[in-house]
Short mmCIF file of C-alpha atoms and ligand atoms in Angstrom, two decimals:
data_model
loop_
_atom_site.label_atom_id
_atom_site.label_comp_id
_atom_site.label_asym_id
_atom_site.label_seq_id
_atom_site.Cartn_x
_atom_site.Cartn_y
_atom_site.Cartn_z
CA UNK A 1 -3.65 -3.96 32.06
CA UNK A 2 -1.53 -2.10 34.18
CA UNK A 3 0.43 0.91 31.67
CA UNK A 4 -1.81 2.90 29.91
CA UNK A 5 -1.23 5.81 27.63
CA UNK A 6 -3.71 8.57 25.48
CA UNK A 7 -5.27 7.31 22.74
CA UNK A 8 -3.61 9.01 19.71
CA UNK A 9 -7.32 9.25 18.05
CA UNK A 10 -9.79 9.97 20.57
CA UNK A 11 -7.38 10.96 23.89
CA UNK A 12 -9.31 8.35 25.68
CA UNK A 13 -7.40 5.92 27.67
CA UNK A 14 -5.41 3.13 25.74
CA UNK A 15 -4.80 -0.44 27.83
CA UNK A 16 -1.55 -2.18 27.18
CA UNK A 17 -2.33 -5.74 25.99
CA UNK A 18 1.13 -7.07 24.51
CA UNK A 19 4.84 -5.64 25.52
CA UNK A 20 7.94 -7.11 22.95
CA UNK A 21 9.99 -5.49 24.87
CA UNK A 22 13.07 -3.32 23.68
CA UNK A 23 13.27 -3.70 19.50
CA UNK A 24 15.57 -1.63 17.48
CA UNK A 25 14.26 0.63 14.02
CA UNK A 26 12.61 -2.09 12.06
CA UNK A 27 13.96 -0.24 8.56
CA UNK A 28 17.48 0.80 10.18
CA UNK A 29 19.93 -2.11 8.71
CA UNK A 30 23.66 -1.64 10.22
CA UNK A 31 26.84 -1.26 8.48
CA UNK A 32 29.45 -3.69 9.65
CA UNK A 33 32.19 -2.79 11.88
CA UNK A 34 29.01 0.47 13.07
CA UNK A 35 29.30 1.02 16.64
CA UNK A 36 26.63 -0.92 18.42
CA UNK A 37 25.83 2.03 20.87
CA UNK A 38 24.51 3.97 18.01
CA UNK A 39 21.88 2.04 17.42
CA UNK A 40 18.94 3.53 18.41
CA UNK A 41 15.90 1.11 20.48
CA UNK A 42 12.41 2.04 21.90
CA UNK A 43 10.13 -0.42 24.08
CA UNK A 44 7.49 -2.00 21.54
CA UNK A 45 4.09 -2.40 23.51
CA UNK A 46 0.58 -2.07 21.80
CA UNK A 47 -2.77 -1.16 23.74
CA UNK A 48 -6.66 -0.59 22.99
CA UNK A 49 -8.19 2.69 23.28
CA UNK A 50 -11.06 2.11 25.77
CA UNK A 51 -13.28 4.75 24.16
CA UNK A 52 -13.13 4.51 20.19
CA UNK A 53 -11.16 0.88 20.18
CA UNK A 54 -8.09 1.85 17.89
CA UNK A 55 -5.31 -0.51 18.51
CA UNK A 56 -1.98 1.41 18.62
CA UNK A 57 1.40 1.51 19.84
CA UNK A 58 2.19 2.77 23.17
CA UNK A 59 5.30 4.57 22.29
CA UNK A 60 5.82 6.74 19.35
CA UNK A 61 9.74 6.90 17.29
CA UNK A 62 10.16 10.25 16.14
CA UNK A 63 9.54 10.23 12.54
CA UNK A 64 12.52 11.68 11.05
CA UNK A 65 14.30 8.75 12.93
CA UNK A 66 12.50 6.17 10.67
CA UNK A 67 11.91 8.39 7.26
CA UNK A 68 14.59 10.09 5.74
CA UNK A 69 16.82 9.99 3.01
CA UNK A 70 18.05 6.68 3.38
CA UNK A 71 14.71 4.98 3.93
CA UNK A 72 15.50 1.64 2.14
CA UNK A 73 11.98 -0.26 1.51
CA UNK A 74 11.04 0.27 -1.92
CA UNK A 75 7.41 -0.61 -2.92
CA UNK A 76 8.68 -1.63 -6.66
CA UNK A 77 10.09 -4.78 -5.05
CA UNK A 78 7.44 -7.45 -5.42
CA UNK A 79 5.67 -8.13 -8.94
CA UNK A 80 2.64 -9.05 -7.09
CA UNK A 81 2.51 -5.16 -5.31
CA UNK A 82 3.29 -3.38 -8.32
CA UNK A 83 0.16 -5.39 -10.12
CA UNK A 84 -1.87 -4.39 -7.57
CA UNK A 85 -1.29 -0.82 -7.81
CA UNK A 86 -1.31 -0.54 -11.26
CA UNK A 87 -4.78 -2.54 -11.31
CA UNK A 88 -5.60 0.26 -8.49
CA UNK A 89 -4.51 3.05 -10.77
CA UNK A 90 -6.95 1.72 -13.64
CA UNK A 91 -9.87 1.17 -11.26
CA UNK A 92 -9.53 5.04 -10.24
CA UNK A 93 -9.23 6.06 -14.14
CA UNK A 94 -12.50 4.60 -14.96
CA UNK A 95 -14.58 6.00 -11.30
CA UNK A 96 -13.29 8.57 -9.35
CA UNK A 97 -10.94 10.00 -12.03
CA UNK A 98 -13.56 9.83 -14.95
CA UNK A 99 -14.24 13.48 -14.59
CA UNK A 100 -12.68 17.20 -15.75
CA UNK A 101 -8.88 17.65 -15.32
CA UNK A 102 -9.17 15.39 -11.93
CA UNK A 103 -6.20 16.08 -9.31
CA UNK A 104 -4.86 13.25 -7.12
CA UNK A 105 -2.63 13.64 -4.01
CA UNK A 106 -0.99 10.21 -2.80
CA UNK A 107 0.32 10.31 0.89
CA UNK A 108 3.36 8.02 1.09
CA UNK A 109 3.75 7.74 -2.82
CA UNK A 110 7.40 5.73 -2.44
CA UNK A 111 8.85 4.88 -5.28
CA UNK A 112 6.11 6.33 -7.71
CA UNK A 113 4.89 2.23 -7.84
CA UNK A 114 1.03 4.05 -7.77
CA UNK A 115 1.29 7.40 -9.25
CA UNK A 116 3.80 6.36 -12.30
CA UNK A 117 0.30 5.24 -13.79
CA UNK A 118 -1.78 7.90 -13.39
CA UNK A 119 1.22 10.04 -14.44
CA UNK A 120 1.32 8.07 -17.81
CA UNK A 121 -2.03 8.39 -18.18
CA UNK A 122 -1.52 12.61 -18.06
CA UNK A 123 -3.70 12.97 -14.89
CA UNK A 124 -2.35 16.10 -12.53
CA UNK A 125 -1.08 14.39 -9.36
CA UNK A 126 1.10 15.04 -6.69
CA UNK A 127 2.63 12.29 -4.25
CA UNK A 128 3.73 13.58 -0.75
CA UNK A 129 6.87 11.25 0.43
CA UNK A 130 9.06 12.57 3.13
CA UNK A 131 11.66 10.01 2.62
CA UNK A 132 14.26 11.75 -0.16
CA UNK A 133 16.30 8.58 -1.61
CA UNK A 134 12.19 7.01 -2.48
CA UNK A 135 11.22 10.28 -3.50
CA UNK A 136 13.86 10.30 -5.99
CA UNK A 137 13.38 6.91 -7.68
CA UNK A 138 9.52 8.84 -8.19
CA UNK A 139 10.46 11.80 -9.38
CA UNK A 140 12.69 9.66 -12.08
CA UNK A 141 10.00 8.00 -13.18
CA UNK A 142 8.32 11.19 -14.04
CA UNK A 143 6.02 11.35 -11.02
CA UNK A 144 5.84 15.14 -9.64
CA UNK A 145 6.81 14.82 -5.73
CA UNK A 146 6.62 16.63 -2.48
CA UNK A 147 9.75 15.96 -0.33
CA UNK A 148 7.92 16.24 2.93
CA UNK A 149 5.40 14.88 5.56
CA UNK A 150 1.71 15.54 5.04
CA UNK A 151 0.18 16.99 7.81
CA UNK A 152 -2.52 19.55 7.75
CA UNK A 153 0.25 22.59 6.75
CA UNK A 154 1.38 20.49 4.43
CA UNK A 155 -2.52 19.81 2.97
CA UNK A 156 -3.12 23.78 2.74
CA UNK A 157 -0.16 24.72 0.95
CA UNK A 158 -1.45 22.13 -1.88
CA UNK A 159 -4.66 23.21 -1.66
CA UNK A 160 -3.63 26.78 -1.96
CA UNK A 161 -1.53 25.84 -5.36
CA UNK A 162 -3.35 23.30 -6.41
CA UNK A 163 -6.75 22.96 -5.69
CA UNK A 164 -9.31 20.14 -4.05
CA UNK A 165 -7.81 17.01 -4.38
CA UNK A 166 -10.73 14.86 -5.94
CA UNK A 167 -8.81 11.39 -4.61
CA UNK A 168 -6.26 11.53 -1.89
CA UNK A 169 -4.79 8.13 -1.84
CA UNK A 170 -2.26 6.38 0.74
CA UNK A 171 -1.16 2.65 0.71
CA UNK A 172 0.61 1.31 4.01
CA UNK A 173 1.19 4.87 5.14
CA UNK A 174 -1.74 6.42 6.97
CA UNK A 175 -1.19 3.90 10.04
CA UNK A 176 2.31 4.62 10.04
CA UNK A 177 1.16 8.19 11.07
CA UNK A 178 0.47 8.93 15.03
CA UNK A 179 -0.40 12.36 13.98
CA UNK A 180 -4.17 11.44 12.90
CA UNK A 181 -5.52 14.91 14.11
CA UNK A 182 -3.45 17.12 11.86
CA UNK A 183 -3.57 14.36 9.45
CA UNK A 184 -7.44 14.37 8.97
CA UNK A 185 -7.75 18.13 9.22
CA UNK A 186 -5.54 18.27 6.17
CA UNK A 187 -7.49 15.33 4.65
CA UNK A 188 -11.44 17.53 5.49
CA UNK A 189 -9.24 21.08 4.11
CA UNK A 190 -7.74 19.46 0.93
CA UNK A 191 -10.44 16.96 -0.69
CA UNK A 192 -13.23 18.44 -2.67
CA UNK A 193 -16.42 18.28 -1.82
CA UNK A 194 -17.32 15.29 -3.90
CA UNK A 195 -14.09 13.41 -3.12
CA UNK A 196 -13.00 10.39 -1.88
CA UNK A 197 -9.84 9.39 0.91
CA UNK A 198 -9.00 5.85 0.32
CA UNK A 199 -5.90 4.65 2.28
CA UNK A 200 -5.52 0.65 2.55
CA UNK A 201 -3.06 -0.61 5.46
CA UNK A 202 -3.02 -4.27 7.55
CA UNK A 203 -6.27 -5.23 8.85
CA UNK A 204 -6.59 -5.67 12.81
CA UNK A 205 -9.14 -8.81 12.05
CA UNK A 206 -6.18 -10.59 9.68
CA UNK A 207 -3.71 -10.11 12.54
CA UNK A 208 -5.77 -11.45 15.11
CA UNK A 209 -7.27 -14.07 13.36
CA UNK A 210 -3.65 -15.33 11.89
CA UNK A 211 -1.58 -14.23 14.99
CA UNK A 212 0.66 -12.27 12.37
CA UNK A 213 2.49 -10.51 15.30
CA UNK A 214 5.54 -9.03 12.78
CA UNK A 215 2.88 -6.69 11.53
CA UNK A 216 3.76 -4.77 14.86
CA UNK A 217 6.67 -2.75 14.66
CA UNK A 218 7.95 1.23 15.01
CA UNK A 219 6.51 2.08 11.34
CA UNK A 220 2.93 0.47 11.92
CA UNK A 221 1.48 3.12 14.62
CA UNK A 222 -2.43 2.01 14.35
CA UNK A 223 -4.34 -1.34 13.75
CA UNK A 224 -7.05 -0.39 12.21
CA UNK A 225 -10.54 -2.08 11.54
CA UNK A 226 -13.81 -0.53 9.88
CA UNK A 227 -15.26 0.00 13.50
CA UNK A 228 -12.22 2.49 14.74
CA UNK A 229 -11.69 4.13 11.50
CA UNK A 230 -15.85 4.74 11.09
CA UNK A 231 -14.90 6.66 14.43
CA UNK A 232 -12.14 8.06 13.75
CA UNK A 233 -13.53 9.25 10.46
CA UNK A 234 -16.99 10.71 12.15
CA UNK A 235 -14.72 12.95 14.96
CA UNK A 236 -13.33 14.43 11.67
CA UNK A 237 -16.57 15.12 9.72
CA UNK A 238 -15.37 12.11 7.17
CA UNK A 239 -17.33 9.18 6.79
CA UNK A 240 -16.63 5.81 6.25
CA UNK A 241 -18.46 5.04 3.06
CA UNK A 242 -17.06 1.51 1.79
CA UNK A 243 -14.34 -0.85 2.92
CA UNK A 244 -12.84 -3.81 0.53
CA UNK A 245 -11.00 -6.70 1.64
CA UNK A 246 -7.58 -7.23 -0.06
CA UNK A 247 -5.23 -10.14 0.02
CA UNK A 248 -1.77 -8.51 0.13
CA UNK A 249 1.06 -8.10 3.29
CA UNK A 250 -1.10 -10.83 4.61
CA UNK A 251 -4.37 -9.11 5.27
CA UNK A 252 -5.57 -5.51 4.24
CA UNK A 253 -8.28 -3.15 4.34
CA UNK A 254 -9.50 -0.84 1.60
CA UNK A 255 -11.04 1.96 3.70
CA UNK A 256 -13.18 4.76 1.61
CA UNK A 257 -13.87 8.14 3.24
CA UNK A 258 -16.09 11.20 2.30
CA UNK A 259 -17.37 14.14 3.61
CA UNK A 260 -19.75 13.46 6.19
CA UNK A 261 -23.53 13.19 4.16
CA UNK A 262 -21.94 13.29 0.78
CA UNK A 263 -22.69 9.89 -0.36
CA UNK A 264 -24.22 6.48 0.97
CA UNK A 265 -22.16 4.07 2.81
CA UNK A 266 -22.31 0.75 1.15
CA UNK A 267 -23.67 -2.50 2.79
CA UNK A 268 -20.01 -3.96 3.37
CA UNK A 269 -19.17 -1.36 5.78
CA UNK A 270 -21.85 -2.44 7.89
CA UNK A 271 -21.10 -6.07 7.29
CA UNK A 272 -17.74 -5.71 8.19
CA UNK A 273 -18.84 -3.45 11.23
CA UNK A 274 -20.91 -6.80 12.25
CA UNK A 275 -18.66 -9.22 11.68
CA UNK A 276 -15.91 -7.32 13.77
CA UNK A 277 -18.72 -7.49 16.59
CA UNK A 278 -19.16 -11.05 16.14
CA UNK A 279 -15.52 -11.63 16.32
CA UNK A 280 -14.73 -9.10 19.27
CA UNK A 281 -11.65 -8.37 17.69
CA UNK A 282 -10.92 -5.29 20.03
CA UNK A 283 -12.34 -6.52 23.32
CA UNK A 284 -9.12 -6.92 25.73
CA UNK A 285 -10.07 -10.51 26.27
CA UNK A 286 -9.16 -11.20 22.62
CA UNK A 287 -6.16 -9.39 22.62
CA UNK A 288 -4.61 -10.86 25.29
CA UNK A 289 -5.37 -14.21 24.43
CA UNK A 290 -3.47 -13.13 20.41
CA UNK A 291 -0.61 -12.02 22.89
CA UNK A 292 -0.64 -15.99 24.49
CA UNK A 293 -0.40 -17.29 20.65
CA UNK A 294 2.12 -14.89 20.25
CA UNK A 295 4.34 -16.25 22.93
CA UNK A 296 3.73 -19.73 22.03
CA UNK A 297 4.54 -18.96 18.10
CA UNK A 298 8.21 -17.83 20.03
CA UNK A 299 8.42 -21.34 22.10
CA UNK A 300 8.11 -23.33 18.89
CA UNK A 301 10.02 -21.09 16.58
CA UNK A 302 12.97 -21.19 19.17
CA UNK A 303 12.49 -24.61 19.74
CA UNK A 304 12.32 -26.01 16.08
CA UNK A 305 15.33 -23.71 15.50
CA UNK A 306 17.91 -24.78 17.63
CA UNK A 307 16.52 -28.60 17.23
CA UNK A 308 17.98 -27.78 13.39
CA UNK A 309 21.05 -26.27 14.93
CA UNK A 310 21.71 -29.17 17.20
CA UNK A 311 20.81 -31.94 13.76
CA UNK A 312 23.75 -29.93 11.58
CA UNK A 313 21.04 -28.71 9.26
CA UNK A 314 22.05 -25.06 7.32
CA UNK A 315 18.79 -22.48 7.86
CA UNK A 316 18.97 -19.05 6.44
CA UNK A 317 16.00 -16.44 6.09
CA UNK A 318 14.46 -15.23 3.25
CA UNK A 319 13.40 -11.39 2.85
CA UNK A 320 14.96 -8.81 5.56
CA UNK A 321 11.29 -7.01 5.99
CA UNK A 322 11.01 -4.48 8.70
CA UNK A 323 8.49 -7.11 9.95
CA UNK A 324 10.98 -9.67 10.54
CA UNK A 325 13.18 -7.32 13.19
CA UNK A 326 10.18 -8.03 15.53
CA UNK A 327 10.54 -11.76 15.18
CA UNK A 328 14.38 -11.34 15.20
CA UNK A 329 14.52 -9.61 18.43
CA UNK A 330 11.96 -10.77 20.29
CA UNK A 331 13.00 -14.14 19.56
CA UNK A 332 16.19 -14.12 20.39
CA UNK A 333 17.11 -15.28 16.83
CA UNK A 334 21.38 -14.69 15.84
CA UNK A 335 23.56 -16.32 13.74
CA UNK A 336 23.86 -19.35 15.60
CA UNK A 337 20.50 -19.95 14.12
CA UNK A 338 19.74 -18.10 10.77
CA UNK A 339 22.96 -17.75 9.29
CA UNK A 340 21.83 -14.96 7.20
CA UNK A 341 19.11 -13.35 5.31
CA UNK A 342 18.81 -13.13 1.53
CA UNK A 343 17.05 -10.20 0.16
CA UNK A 344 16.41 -7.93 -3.32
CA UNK A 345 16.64 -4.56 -2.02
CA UNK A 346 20.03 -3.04 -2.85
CA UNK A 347 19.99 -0.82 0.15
CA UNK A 348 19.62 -3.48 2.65
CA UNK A 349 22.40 -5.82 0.98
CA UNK A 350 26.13 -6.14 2.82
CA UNK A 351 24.55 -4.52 5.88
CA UNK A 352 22.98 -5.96 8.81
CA UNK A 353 19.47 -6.82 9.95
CA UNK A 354 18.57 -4.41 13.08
CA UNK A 355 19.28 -5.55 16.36
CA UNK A 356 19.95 -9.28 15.86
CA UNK A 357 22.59 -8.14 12.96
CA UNK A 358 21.72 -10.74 10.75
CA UNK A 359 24.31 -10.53 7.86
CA UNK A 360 21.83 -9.36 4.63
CA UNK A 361 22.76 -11.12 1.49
CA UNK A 362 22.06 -10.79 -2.02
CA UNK A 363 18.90 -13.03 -3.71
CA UNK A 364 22.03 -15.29 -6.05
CA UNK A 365 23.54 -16.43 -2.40
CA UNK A 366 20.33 -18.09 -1.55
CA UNK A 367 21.23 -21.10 -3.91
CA UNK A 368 24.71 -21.12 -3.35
CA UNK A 369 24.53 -23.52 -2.09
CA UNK A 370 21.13 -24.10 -1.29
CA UNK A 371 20.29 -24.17 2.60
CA UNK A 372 18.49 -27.06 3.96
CA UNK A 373 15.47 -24.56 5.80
CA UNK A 374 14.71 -21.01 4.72
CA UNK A 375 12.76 -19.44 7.43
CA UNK A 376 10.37 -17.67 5.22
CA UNK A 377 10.74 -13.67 6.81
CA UNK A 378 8.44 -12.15 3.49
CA UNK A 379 5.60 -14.46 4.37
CA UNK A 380 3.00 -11.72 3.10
CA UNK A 381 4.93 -12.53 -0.62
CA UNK A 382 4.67 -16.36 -0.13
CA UNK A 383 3.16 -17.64 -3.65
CA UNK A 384 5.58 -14.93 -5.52
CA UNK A 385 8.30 -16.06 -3.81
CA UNK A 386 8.11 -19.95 -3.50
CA UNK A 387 7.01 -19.82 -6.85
CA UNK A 388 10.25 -17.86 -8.32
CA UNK A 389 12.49 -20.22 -5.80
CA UNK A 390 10.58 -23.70 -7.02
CA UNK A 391 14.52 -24.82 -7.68
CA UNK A 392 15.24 -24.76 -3.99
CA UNK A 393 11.83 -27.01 -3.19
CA UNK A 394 13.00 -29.35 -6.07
CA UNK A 395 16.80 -29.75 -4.24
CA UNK A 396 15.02 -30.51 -1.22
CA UNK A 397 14.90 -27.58 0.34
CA UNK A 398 12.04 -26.58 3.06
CA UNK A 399 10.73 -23.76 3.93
CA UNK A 400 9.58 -22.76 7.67
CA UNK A 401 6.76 -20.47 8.19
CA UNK A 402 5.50 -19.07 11.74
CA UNK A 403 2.09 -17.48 10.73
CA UNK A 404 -0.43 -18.38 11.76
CA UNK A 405 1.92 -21.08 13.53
CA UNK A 406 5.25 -22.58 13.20
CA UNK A 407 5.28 -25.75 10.83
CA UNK A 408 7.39 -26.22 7.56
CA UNK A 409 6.36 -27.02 4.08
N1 SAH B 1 2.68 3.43 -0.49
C1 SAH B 1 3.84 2.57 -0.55
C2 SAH B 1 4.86 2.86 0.56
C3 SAH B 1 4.54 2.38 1.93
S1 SAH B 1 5.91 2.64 3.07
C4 SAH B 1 3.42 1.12 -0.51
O1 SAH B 1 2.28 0.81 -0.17
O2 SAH B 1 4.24 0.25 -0.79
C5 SAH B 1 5.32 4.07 3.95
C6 SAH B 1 5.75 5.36 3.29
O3 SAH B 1 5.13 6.45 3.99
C7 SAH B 1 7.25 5.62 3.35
O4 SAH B 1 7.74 5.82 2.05
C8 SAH B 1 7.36 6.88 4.24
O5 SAH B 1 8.43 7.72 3.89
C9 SAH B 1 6.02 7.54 4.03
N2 SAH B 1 5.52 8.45 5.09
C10 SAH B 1 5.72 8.38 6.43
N3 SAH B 1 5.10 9.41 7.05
C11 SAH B 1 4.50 10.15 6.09
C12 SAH B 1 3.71 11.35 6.09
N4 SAH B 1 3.41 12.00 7.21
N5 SAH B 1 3.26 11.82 4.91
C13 SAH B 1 3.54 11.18 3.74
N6 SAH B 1 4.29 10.05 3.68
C14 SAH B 1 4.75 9.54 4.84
P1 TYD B 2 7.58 -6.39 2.76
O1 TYD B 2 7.09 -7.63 3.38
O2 TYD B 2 6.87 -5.94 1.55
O3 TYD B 2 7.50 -5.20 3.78
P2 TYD B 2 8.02 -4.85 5.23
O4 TYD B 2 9.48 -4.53 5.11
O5 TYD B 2 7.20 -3.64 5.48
O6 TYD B 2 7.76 -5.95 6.22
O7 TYD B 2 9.12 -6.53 2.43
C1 TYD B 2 9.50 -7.51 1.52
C2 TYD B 2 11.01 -7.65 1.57
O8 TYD B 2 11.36 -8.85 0.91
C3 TYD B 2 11.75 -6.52 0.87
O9 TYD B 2 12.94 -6.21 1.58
C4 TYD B 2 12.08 -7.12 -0.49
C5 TYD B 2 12.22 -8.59 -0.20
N1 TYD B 2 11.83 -9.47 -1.31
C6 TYD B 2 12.79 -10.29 -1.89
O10 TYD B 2 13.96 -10.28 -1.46
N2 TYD B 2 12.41 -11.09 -2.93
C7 TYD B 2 11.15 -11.12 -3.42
O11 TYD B 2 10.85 -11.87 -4.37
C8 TYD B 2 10.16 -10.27 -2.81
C9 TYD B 2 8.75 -10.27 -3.31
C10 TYD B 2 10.54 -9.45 -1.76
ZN1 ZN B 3 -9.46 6.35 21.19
#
């Protein structure tokens, strides 16, 4: 391990395990006829602190160059997602939010897909989303937003007009945030004593133990796992007081934090702790051999590719995630192999995927006609969408997965 960097957590020293070389803005889809030299690329490594074991990026993309107005993912987009939250937003009703005129603050709130149910239920909230066009679909919904980052400014101007926050909440946002000092002084400044910061995000033990290598990309700074964030949380004076395991994006982590001595951690944490031992999910041996799966995921994906190329057979992909820009680039995956991708979200439709400029099609081209392989991009969606595209199965069509290896179903 040659490059090293600061660890974004601790400062301690961070070991490069896994380079993917230079990747494009995983969310940044091209119009046609754009000049290429405007597109904007960074080198996409990822290291382990050698102190407090957080696995994070070695380069950081400014973060007005990935959030902004036109930020196109919108969490409303899978049925599954929006179930979840909502089944979230009850869970919190009958616990943490069961007391006097509670106040919740949701980092990253998106298209309101959380908050829209605590809003309907008449609990005061406020969602903090830097990302205006998102922001807007919220506020429509009759979700009260903050256009802006949270950072710990940002946390002491609420707390000055609002008050403790009794649950600050964030969903796939906290390790898109390199900023984890100012971050978790706002967090300590804003939550009331008896309060709780849950965030949930990809779990480092899912990605290593299914080799799910698109989970690295500009937007997902930090890999966390229950051992870096119960450091991470300590440094702060936060603990880590439960963690749940949770089935969606392939693989999360529901990570609970209090004030340090303000409640009991559960048992799972230090199951999860153990098991993480056990597993030694953040020693570099592991790492680097995930980064020799990696490269052999690429072989056979290239391979079984251009094998259907050379047979005449029709393969287009299925979901333009910012995920799949990693396997796009570092694959070396054009047209000449995935004609194009079809996807639901309206801002990503008639443009082009980033860096391999994969033409982005709407969901009705998918079956006309039918392709002969979809290479399955929104693997993390899998049962929702093989289930709503049985039709395709039933023509004959097959679908091609690459996590945790490359085979087709
Ligand atoms: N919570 C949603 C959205 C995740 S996408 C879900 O789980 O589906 C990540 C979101 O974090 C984006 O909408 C982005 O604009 C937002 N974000 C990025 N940096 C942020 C920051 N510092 N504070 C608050 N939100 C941020
Ligand atoms: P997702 O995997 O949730 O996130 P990321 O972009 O962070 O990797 O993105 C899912 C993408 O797939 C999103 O662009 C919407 C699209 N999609 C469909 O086109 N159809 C579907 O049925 C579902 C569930 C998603
Ligand atoms: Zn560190």
């Amino acid at each position: 391990m040659s490059n090293t960097t600061n660890c974004r957590v601790c400062n301690g020293t961070v070991g490069e395990f896994f380079d993917f070389g230079r990747q494009p803005l995983s969310d940044a889809f091209v119009e046609p006829g754009a000049d290429p030299a405007q597109e904007f690329f960074y080198r996409l490594a990822v290291g382990v602190c050698g102190s407090c074991a957080m696995v994070q990026l070695m380069e950081e993309v400014p973060r007005d160059r990935m959030f902004h107005e036109a930020y196109p993912y919108h969490s409303s987009g899978s049925a599954v997602m929006r179930a979840h939250f909502e089944e979230l937003a009850k869970r919190l009703l009958t616990t943490e939010l069961a007391r006097e005129d509670p106040f919740v603050v949701e980092l990253g709130c998106n298209d309101g897909v959380m908050l829209k149910a605590l809003a309907d239920a008449g609990v005061r909230h406020l969602g903090v989303e830097p990302s205006g066009g998102v922001a807007d679909v919220a506020a429509l919904k009759g979700v009260r937003v903050r256009k802006s980052f949270f950072e710990e400014q940002t946390a002491r101007e609420i707390l000055a007009e609002d008050g403790p926050a009794d649950v600050i909440y964030a969903a796939n946002t906290l390790c898109h945030i390199p900023y984890m000092g100012s971050i978790l002084a706002g967090v300590k400044a804003l939550l009331h004593p008896g309060g709780v910061f849950v965030f949930e995000d990809p779990y480092l033990g899912d990605i290593i133990a299914r080799t799910s290598f698109d989970q690295i990309y500009d937007e997902h700074f930090f890999f966390f796992s229950a051992s870096s964030v119960r450091a991470m949380a300590a440094a702060h004076g936060l603990e880590l007081v439960d963690v749940e395991r949770l089935p969606v994006h392939g693989g999360e982590v529901r990570y609970t934090l209090a004030h340090a001595g303000a409640r009991t951690p559960s048992d799972a944490v230090a199951a999860l702790v153990a098991e993480e031992r056990a597993a030694a999910i953040d020693d570099p041996a592991t790492l680097r051999a995930f980064g020799e799966r990696v490269l052999r995921i690429r072989t056979d994906l290239v391979a079984l590719l251009r094998r259907l190329r050379e047979e005449g057979s029709v393969v287009v992909g299925y979901g333009a995630t910012a995920k799949s820009a990693t396997v796009t680039n570092f694959c070396g995956i054009d047209t000449d192999l995935v004609a194009y991708v079809c996807d639901s979200t309206p801002a990503k439709i008639g443009r082009l995927t980033p860096g391999a400029h994969l033409p982005v099609r709407e969901p009705a081209a998918f079956a006309a006609p039918y392709p002969d392989y979809a290479l399955l991009f929104a693997w993390n969606h899998a049962d929702e969408i093989m289930a709503k595209e049985q039709a395709f199965r039933d023509a004959g069509g097959r679908w091609i997965r690459y996590v945790p290896d490359v085979h087709v179903v």
